[in-house]
N, CA and C atoms as an extended XYZ file, in Angstrom:
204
Properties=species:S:1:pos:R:3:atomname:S:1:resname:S:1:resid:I:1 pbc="F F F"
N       -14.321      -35.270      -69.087 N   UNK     1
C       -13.891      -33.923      -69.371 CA  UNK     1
C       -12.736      -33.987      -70.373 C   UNK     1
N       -13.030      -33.142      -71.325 N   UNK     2
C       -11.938      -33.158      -72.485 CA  UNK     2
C       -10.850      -32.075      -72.291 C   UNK     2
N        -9.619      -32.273      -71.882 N   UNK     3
C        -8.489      -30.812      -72.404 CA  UNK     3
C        -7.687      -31.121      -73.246 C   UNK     3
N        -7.602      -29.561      -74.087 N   UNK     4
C        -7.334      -29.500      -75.165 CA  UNK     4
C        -5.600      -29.084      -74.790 C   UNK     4
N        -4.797      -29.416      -75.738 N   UNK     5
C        -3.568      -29.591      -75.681 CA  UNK     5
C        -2.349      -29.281      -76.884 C   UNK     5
N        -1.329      -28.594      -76.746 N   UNK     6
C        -0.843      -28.245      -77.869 CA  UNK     6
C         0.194      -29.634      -78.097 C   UNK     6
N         0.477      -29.836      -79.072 N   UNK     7
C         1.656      -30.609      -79.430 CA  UNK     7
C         2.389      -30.821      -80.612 C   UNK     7
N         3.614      -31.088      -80.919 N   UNK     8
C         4.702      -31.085      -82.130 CA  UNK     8
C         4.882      -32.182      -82.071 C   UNK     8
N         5.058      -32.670      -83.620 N   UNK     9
C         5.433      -34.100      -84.032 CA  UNK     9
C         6.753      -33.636      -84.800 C   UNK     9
N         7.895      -34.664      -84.710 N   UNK    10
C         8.922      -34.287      -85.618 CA  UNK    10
C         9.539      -36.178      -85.626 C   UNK    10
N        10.459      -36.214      -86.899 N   UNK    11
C        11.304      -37.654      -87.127 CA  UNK    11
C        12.329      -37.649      -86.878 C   UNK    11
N        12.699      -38.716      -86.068 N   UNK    12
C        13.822      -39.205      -85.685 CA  UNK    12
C        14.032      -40.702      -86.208 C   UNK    12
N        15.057      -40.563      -87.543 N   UNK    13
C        15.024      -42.383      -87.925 CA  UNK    13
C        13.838      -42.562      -88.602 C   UNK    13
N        13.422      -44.070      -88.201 N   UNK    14
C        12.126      -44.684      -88.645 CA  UNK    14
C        11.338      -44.418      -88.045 C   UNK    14
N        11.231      -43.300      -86.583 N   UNK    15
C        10.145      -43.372      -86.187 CA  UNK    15
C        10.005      -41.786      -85.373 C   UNK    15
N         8.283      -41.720      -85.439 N   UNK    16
C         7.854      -40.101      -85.436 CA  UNK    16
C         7.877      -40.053      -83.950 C   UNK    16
N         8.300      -38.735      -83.183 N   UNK    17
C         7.969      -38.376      -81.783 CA  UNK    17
C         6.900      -36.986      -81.860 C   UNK    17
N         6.210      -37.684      -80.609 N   UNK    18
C         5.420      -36.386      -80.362 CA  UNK    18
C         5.137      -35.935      -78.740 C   UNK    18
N         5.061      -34.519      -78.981 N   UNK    19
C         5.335      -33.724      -77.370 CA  UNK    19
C         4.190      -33.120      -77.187 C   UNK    19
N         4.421      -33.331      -76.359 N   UNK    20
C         3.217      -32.494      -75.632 CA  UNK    20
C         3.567      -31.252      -75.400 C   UNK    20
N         3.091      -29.596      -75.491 N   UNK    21
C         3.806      -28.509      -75.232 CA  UNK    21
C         3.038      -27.695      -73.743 C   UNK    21
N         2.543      -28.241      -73.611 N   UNK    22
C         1.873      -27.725      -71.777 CA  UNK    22
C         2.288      -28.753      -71.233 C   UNK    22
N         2.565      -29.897      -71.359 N   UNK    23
C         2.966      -31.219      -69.955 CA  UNK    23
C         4.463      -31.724      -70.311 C   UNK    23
N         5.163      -31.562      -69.515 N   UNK    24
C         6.641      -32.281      -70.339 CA  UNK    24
C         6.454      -33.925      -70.514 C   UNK    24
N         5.680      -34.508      -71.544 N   UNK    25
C         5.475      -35.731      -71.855 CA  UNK    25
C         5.663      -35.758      -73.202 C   UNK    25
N         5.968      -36.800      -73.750 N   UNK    26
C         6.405      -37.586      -75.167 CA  UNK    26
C         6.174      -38.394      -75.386 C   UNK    26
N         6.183      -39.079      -76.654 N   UNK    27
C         5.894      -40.843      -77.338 CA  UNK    27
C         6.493      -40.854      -78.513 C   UNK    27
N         6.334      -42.110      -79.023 N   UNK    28
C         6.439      -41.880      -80.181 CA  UNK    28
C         6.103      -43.358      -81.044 C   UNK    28
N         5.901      -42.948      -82.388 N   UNK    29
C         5.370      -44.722      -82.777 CA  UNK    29
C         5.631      -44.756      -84.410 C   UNK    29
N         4.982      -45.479      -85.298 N   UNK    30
C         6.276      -45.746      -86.971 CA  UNK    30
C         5.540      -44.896      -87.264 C   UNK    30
N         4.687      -44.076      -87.037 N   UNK    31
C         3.783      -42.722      -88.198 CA  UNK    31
C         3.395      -41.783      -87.361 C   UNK    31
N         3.322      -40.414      -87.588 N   UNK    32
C         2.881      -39.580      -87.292 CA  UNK    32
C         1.556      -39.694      -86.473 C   UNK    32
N         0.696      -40.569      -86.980 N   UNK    33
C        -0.602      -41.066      -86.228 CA  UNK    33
C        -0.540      -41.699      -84.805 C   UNK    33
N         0.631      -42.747      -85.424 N   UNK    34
C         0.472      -43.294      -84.642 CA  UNK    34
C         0.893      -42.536      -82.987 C   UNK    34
N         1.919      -42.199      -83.078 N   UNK    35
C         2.853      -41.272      -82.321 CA  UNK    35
C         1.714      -39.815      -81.514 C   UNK    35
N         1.291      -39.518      -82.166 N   UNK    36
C        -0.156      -38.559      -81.849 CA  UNK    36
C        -1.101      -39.807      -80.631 C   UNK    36
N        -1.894      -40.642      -81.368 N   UNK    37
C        -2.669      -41.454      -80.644 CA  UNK    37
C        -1.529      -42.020      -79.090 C   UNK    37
N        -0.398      -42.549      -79.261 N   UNK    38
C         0.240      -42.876      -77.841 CA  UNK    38
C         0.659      -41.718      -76.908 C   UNK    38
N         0.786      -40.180      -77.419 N   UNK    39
C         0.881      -39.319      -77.141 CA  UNK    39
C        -0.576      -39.118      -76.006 C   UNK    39
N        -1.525      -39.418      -76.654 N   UNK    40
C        -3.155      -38.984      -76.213 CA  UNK    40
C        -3.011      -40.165      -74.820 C   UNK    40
N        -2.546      -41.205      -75.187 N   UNK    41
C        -2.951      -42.124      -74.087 CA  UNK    41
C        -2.095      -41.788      -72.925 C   UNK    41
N        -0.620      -41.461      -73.331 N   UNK    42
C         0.330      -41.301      -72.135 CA  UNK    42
C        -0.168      -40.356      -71.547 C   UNK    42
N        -0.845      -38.706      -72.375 N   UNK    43
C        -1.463      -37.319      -71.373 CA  UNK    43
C        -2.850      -38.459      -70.578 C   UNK    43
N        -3.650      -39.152      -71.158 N   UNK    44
C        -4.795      -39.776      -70.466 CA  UNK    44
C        -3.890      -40.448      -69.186 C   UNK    44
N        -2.982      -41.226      -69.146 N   UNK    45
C        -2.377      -41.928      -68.083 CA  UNK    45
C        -2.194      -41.199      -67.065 C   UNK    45
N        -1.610      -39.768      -67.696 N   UNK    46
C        -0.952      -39.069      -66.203 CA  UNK    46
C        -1.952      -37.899      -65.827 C   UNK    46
N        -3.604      -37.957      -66.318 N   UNK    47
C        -4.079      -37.308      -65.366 CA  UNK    47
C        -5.088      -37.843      -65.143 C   UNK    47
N        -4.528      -39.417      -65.078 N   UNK    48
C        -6.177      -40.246      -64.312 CA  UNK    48
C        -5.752      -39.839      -62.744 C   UNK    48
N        -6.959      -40.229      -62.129 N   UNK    49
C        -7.147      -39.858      -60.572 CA  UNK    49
C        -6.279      -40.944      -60.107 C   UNK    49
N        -5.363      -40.977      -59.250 N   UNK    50
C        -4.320      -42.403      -58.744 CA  UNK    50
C        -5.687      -42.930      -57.606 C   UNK    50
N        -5.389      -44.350      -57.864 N   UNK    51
C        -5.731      -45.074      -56.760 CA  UNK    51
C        -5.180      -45.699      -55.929 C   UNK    51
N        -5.003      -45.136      -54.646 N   UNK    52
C        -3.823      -45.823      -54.026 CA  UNK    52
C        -4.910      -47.433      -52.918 C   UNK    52
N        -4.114      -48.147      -52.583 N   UNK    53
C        -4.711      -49.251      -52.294 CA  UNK    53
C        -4.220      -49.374      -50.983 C   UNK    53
N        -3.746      -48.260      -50.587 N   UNK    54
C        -2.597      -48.286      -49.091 CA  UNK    54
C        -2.263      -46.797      -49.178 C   UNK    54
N        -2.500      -46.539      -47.536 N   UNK    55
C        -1.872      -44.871      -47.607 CA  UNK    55
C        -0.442      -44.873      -48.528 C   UNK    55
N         0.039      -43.410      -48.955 N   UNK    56
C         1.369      -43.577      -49.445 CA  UNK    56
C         2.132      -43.094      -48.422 C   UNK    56
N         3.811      -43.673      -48.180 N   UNK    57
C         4.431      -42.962      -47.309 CA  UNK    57
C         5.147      -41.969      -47.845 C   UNK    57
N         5.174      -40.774      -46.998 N   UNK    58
C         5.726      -39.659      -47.007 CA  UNK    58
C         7.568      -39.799      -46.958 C   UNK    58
N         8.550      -39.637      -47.886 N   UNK    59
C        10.068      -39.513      -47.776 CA  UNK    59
C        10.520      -38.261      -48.051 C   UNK    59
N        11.742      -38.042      -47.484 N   UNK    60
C        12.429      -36.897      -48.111 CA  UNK    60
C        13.719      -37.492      -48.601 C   UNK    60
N        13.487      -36.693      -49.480 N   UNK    61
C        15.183      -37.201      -50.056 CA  UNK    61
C        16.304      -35.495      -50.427 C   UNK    61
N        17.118      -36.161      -51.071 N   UNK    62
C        17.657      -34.771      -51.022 CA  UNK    62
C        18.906      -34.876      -52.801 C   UNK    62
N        18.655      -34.010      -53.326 N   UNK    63
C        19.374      -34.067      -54.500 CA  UNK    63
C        20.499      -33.343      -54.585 C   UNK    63
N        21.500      -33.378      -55.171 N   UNK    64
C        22.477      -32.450      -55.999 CA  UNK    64
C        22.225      -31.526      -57.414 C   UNK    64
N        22.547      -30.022      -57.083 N   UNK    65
C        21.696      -29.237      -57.932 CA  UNK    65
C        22.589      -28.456      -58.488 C   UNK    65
N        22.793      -27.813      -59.496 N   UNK    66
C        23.564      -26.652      -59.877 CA  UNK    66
C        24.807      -26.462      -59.493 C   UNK    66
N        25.413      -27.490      -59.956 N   UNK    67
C        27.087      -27.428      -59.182 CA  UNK    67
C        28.067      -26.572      -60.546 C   UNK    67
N        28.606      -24.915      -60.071 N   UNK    68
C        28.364      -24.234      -60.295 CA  UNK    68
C        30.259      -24.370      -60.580 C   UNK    68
C-alpha cells in the first residue's frame, strides 16, 4: 500500500534536510535527492508492522510539563 505524503526540503551547510509535513520525521543527505530518498525510507521504517519477539512490558513513567 502506497501513502502519499507532503514534504519540504531546505539547506543547512553542505547538506539538504527533508520533513515530512503529516509525520514529525526528518533526514537528511549531500543533495536534495538524496535527503528525499532517506526521508522515504525513515516514513517506510516507522510504519512497518513491529515485530515483537516477546510480549512488551507495559511502564508508566511520569514527565515534567509546562513549568509555567
Amino acid at each position: 500500500m502506497k501513502k502519499p505524503s507532503a514534504a519540504t526540503t531546505w539547506r543547512e551547510g553542505d547538506w539538504y534536510v527533508a520533513q515530512c509535513l503529516d509525520v514529525d520525521i526528518a533526514s537528511q543527505g549531500r543533495s536534495e535527492q538524496e535527503a528525499i530518498a532517506n526521508l522515504k525510507e525513515a516514513l517506510e521504517l516507522h510504519f512497518e508492522q513491529p515485530q515483537a519477539t516477546r510480549s512488551p512490558r507495559v511502564q508508566f513513567i511520569e514527565v515534567e510539563v509546562g513549568a509555567a
